[in-house]
mmCIF file of C-alpha atoms in Angstrom:
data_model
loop_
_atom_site.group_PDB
_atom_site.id
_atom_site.type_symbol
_atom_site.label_atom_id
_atom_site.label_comp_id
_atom_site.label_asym_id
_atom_site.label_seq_id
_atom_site.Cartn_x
_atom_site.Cartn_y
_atom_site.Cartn_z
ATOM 1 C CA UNK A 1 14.547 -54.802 -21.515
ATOM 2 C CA UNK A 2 17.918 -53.729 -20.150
ATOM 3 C CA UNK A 3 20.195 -52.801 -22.464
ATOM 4 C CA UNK A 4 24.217 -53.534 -22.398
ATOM 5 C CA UNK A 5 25.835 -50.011 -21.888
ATOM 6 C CA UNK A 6 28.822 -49.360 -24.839
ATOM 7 C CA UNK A 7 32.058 -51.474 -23.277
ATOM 8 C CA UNK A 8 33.699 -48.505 -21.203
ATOM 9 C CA UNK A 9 37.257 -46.917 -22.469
ATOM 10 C CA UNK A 10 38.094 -46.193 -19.410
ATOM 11 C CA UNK A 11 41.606 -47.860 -17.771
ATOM 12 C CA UNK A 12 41.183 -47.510 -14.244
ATOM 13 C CA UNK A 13 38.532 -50.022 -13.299
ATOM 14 C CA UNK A 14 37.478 -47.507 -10.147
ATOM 15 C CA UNK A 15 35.939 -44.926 -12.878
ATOM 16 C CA UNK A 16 34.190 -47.543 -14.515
ATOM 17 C CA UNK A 17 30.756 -47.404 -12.626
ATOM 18 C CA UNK A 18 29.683 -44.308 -14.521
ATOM 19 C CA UNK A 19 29.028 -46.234 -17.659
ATOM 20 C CA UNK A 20 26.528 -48.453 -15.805
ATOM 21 C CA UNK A 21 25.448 -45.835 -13.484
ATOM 22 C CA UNK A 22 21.650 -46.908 -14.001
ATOM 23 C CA UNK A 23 22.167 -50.506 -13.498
ATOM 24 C CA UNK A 24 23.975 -49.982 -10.473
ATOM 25 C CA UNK A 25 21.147 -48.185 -9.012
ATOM 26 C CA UNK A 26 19.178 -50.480 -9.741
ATOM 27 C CA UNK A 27 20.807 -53.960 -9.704
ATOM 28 C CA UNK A 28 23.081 -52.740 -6.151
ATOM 29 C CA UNK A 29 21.714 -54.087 -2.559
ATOM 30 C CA UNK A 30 20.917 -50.810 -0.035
ATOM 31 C CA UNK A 31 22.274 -51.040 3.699
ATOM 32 C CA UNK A 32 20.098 -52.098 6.783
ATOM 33 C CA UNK A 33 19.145 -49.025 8.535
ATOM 34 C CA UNK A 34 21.143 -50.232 11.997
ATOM 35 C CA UNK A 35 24.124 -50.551 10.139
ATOM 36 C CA UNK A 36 24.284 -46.918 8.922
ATOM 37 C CA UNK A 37 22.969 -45.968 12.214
ATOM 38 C CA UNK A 38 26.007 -47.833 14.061
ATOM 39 C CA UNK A 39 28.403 -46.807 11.416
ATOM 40 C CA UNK A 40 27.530 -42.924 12.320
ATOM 41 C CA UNK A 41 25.362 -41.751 14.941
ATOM 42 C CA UNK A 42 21.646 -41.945 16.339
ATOM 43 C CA UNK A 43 21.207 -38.493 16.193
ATOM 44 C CA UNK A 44 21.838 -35.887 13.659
ATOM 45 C CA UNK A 45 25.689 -35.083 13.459
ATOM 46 C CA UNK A 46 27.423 -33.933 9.873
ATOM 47 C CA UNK A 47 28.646 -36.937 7.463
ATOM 48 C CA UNK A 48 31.023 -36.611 4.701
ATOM 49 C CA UNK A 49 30.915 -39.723 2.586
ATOM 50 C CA UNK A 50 33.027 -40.571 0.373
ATOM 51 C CA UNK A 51 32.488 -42.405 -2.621
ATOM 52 C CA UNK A 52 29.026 -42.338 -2.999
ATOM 53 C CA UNK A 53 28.229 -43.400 -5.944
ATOM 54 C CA UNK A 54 24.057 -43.588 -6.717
ATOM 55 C CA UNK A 55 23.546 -42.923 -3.122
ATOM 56 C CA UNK A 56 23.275 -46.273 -1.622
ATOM 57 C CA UNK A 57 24.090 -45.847 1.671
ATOM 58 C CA UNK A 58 23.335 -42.222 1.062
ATOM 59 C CA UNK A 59 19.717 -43.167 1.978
ATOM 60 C CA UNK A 60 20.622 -44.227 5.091
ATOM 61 C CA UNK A 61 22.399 -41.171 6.531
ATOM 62 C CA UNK A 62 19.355 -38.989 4.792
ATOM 63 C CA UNK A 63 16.870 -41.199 6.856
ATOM 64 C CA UNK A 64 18.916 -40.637 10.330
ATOM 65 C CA UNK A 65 18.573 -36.708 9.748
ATOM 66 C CA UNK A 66 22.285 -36.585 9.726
ATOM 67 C CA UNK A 67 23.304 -33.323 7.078
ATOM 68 C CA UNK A 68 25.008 -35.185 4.668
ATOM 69 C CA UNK A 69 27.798 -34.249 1.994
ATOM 70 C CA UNK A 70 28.095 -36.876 -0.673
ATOM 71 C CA UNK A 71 31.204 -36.949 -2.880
ATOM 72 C CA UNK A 72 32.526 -39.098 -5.454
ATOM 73 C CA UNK A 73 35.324 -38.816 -8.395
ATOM 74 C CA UNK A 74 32.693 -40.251 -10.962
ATOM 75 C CA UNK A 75 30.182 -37.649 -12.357
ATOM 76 C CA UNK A 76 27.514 -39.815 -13.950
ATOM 77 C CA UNK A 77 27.407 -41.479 -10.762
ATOM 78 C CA UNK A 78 26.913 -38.383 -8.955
ATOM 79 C CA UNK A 79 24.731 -37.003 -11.466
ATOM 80 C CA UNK A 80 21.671 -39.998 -10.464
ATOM 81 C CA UNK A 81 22.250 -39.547 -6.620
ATOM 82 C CA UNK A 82 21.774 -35.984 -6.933
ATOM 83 C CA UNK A 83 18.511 -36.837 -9.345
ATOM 84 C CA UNK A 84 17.844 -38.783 -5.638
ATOM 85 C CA UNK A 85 18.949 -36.167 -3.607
ATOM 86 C CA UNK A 86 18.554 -32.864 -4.560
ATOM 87 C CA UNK A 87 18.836 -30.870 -1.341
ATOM 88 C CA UNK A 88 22.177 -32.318 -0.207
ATOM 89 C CA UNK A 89 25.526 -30.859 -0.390
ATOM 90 C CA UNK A 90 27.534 -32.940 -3.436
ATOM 91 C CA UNK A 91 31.429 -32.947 -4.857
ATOM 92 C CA UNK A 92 33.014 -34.239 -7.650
ATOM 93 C CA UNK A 93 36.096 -34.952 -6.374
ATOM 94 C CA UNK A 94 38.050 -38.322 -4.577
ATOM 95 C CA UNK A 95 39.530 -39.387 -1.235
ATOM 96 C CA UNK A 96 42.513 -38.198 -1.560
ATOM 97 C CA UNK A 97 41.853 -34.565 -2.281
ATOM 98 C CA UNK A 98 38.291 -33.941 0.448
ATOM 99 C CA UNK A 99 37.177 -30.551 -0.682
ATOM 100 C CA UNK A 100 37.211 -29.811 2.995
ATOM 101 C CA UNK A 101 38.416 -27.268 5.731
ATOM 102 C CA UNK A 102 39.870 -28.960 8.339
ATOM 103 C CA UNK A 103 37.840 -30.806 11.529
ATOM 104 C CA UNK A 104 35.049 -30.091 9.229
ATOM 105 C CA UNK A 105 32.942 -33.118 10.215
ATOM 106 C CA UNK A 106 31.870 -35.308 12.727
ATOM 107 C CA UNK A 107 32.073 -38.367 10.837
ATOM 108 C CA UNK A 108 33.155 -39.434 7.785
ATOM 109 C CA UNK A 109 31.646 -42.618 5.922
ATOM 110 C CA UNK A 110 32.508 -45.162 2.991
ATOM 111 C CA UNK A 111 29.862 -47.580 1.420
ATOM 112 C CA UNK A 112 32.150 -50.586 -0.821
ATOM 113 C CA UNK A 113 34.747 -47.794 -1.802
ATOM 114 C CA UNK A 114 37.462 -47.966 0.471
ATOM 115 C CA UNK A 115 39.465 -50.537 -1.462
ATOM 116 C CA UNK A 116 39.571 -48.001 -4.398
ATOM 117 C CA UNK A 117 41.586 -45.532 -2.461
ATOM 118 C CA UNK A 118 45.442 -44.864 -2.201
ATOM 119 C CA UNK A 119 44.534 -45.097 1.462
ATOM 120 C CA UNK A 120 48.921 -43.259 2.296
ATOM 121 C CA UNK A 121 47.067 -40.218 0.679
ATOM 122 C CA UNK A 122 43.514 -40.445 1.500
ATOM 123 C CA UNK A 123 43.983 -40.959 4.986
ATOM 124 C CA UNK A 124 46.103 -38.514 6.104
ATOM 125 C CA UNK A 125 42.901 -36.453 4.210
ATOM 126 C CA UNK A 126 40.296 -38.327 5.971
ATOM 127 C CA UNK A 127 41.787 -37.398 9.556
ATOM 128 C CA UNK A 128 42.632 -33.942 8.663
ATOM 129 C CA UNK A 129 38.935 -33.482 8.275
ATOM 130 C CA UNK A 130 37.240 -34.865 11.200
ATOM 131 C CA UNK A 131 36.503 -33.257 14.395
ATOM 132 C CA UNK A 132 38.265 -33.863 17.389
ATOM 133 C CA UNK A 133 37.096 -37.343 18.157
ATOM 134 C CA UNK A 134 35.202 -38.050 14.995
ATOM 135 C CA UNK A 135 34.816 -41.573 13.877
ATOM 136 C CA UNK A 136 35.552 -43.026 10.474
ATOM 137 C CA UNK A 137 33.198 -45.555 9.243
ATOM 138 C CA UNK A 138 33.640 -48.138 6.893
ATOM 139 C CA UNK A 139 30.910 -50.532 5.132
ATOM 140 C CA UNK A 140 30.885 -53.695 2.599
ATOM 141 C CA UNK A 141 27.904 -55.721 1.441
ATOM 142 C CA UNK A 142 29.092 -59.096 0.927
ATOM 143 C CA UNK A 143 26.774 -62.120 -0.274
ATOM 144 C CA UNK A 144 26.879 -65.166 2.202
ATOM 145 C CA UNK A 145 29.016 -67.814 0.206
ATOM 146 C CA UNK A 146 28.480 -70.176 3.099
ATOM 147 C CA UNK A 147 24.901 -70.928 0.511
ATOM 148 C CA UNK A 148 25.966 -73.241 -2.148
ATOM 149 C CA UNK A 149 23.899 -71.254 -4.626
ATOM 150 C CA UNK A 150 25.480 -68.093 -3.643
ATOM 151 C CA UNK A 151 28.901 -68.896 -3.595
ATOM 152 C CA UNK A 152 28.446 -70.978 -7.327
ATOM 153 C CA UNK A 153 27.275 -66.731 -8.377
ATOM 154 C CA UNK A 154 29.856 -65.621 -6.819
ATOM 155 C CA UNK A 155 32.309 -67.641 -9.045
ATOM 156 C CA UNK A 156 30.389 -66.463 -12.237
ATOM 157 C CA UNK A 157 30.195 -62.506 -11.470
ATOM 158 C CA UNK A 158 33.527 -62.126 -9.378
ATOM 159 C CA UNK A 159 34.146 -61.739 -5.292
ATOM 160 C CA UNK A 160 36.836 -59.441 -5.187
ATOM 161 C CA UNK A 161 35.204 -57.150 -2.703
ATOM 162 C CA UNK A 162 34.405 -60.239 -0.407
ATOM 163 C CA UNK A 163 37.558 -60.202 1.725
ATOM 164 C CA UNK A 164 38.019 -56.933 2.266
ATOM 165 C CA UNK A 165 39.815 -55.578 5.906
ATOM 166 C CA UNK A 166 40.854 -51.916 6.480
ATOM 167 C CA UNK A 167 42.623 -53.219 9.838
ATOM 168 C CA UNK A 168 46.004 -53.077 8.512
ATOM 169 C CA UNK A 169 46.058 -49.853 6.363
ATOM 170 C CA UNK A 170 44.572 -47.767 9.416
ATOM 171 C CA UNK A 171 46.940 -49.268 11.877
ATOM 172 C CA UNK A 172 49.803 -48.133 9.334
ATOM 173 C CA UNK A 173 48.454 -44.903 8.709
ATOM 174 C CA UNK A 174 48.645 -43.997 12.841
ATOM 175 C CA UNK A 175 45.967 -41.518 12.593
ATOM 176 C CA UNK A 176 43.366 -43.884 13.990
ATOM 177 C CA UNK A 177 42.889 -45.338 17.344
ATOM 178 C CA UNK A 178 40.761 -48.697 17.522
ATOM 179 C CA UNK A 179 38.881 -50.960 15.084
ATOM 180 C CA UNK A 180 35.659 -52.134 15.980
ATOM 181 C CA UNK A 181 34.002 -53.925 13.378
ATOM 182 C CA UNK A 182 29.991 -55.367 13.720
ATOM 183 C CA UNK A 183 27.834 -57.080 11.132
ATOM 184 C CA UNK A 184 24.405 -57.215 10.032
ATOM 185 C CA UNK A 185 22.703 -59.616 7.881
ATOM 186 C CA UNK A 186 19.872 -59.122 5.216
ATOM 187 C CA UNK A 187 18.302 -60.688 2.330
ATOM 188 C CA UNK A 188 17.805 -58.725 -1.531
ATOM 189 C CA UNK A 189 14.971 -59.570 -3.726
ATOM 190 C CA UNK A 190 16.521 -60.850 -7.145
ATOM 191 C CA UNK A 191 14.362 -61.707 -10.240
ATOM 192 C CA UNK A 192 15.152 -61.932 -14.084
ATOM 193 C CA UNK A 193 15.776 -58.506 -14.997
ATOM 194 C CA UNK A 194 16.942 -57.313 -11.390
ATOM 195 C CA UNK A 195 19.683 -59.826 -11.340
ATOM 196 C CA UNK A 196 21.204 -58.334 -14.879
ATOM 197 C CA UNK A 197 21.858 -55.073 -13.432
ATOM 198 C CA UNK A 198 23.371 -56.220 -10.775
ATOM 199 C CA UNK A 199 25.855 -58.145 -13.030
ATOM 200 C CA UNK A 200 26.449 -55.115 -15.410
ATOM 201 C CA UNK A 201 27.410 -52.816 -12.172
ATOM 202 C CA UNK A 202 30.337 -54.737 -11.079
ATOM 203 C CA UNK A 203 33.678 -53.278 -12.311
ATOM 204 C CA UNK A 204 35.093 -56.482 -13.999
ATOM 205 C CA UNK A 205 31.661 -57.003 -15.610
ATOM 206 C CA UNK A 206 31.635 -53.299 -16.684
ATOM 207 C CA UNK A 207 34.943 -53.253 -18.494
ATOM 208 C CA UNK A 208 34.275 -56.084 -20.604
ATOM 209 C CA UNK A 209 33.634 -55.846 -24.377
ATOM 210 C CA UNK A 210 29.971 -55.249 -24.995
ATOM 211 C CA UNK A 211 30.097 -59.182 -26.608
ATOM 212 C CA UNK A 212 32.054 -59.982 -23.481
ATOM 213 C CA UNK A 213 29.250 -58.674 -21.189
ATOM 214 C CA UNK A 214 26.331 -60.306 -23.712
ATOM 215 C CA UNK A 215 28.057 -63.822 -22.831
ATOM 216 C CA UNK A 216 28.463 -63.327 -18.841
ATOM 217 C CA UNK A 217 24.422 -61.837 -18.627
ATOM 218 C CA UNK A 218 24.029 -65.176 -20.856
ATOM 219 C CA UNK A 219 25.796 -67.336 -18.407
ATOM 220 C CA UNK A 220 24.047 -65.532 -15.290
ATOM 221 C CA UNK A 221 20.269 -65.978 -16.951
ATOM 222 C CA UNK A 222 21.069 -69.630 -17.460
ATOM 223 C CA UNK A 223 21.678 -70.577 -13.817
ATOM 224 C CA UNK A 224 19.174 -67.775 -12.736
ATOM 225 C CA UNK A 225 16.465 -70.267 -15.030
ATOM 226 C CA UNK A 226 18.005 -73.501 -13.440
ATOM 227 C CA UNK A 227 15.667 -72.806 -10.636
ATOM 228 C CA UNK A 228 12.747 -72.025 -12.506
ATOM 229 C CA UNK A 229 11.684 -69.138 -9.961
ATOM 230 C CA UNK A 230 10.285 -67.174 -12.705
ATOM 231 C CA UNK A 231 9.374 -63.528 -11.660
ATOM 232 C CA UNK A 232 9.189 -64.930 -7.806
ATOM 233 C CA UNK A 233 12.648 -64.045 -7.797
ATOM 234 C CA UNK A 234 15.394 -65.278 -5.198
ATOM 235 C CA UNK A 235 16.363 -64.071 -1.726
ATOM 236 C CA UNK A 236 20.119 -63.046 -2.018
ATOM 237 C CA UNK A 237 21.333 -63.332 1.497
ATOM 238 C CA UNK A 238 24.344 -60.598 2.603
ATOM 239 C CA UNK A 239 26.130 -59.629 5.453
ATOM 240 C CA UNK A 240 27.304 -56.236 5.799
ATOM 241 C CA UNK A 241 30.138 -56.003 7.569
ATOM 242 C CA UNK A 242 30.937 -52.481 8.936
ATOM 243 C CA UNK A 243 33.851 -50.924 10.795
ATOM 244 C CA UNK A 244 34.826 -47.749 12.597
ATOM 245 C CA UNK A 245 37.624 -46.156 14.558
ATOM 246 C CA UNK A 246 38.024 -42.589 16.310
ATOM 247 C CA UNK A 247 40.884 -39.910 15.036
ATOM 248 C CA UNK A 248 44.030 -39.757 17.099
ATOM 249 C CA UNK A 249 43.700 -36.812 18.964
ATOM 250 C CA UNK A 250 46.436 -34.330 18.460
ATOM 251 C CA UNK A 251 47.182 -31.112 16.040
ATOM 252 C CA UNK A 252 45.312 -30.234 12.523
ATOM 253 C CA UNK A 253 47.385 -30.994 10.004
ATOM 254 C CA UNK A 254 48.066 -28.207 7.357
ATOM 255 C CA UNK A 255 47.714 -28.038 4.599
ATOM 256 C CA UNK A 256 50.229 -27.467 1.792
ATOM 257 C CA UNK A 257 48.201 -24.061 0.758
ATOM 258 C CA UNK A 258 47.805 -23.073 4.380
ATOM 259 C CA UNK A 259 51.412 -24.267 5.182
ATOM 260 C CA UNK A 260 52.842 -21.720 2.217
ATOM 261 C CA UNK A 261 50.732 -18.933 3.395
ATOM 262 C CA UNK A 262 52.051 -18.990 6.838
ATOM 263 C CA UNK A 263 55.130 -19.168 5.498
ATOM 264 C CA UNK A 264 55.055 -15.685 3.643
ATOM 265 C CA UNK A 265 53.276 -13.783 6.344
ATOM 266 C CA UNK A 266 55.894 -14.726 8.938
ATOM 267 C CA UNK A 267 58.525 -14.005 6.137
ATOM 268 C CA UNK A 268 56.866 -10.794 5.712
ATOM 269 C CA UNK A 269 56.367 -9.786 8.854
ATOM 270 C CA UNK A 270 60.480 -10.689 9.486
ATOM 271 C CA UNK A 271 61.113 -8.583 6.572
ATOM 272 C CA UNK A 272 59.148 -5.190 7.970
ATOM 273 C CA UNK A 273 60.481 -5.527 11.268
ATOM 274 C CA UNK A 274 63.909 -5.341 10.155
ATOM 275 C CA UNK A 275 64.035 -2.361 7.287
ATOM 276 C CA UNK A 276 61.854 -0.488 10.569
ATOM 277 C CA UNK A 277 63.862 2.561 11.474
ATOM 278 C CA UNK A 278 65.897 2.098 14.615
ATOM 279 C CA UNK A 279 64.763 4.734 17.628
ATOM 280 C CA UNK A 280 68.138 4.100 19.168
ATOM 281 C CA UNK A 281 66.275 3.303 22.494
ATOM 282 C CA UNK A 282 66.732 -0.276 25.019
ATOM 283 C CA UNK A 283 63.972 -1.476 23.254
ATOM 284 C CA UNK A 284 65.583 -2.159 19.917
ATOM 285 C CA UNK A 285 66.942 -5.009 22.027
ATOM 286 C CA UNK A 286 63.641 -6.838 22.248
ATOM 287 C CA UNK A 287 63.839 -7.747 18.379
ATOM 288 C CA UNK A 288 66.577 -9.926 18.624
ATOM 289 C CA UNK A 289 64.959 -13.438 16.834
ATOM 290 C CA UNK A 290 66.725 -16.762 18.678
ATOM 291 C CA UNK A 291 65.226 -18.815 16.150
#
């Protein structure tokens, strides 16, 4: 029997997956293969991804070969994908500070994340860390609510995530060139138990009061029964919509450390060359700075 996890005291609903890290790997929908695949690259190339989480769409990228470095700002979620995946690279750590040198990778990846970040801060982070040419890729499950049965769930558990569209904060942003979007549809298995994690790993679910989150699993169960499938289950249909876009070419930016570094070795280099003793030749000329 699942059990509800303890009502989580976190305030920020994006750090509230942790709590119900099991149920989300359990209860969650993976990715179709093709979508990954289009997202990144047939063959092997290197794939930051970014928010994580269980390692979903993780998976994926492991299947395609590609050498993958999974991050995510949410340790118990990181904890099971590394129980998952034990030989690839992992971080603690968000979008918007990549624990990254810069044009590091050749693509960079989100699975139903994106809409958690401060996207004027992660980015500017994002580009800085892609190779020349590198493609950001961007992916949401989202149940068909076109089905009348799916859509009345959708009302019950929350569709927040269902209109999701990156278009307008990378066209802001500048750093990208072209969206291309492309969608793929596939179906989830869903039974009695199975359907109960996925309730308990959605954020508004999650942050309820543990009474709270007895009386929506209630509710769920009760319209799960109305079609008296039993253990048969139901076929939860999805589309996963996925988009990309290439880095604007054009200069690394640095960063703040780098910036400050440079900064004292040119100030320190300014300061030796003028306390050097003068030879009192033409060449003394030479070191005048037009800066």
């Amino acid at each position: 029997m699942n059990q509800v996890p303890p009502h989580s005291q976190r305030q920020d609903p994006s750090l509230s997956f942790g709590s119900v890290a099991q149920a989300y790997d359990r209860g969650r929908p993976s990715y179709p293969r093709e979508a990954a695949s289009w997202l990144s690259a047939e063959s092997p190339i290197s794939v930051l991804e970014l928010g994580a989480g269980t390692g979903k769409f993780t998976e994926q990228l492991v299947a395609l070969g590609h050498d993958v470095h999974a991050t995510d700002p949410d340790a118990d979620m990181l904890a099971r994908l590394q129980e998952r995946f034990p030989d690839i690279r992992t971080s603690q750590s968000s979008a918007e500070e990549i624990p990254a040198g810069d044009r590091s990778y050749d693509a960079v990846v989100c699975a139903q994340a994106f809409h958690w970040f401060d996207h004027s801060r992660a980015l500017p982070e994002i580009a800085r860390v892609l190779k020349s040419g590198g493609r950001l890729g961007l992916v949401w499950n989202q149940r068909d609510e076109r089905v009348p049965w799916v859509r009345r769930l959708g009302k019950m558990i929350g569709n927040q995530e269902q209109s999701v569209d990156p278009a307008k904060a990378l066209d802001e942003s500048g750093l990208f060139g072209e969206l291309e979007e492309s969608s793929f549809r596939f179906r989830q298995k869903i039974d009695r138990v199975s359907i109960k994690d996925l309730v308990l790993s959605r954020s508004n679910i999650a942050t309820l009061s543990a009474p709270a989150q007895e009386a929506k699993l209630a509710e769920v169960l009760d319209f799960y029964d109305e079609f008296d499938r039993g253990m048969d289950g139901l076929q939860l249909p999805y589309a996963t919509t996925c988009y990309r876009a290439r880095v604007v070419s054009g200069p690394v930016p640095t960063t703040k450390v780098e910036s400050d570094e440079q900064d004292e070795a040119e100030q320190a280099a300014d300061e030796a060359a003028a306390n050097e003793p003068s030879d009192g030749s033409d060449a003394d000329l030479l070191l005048i700075d037009f800066r």
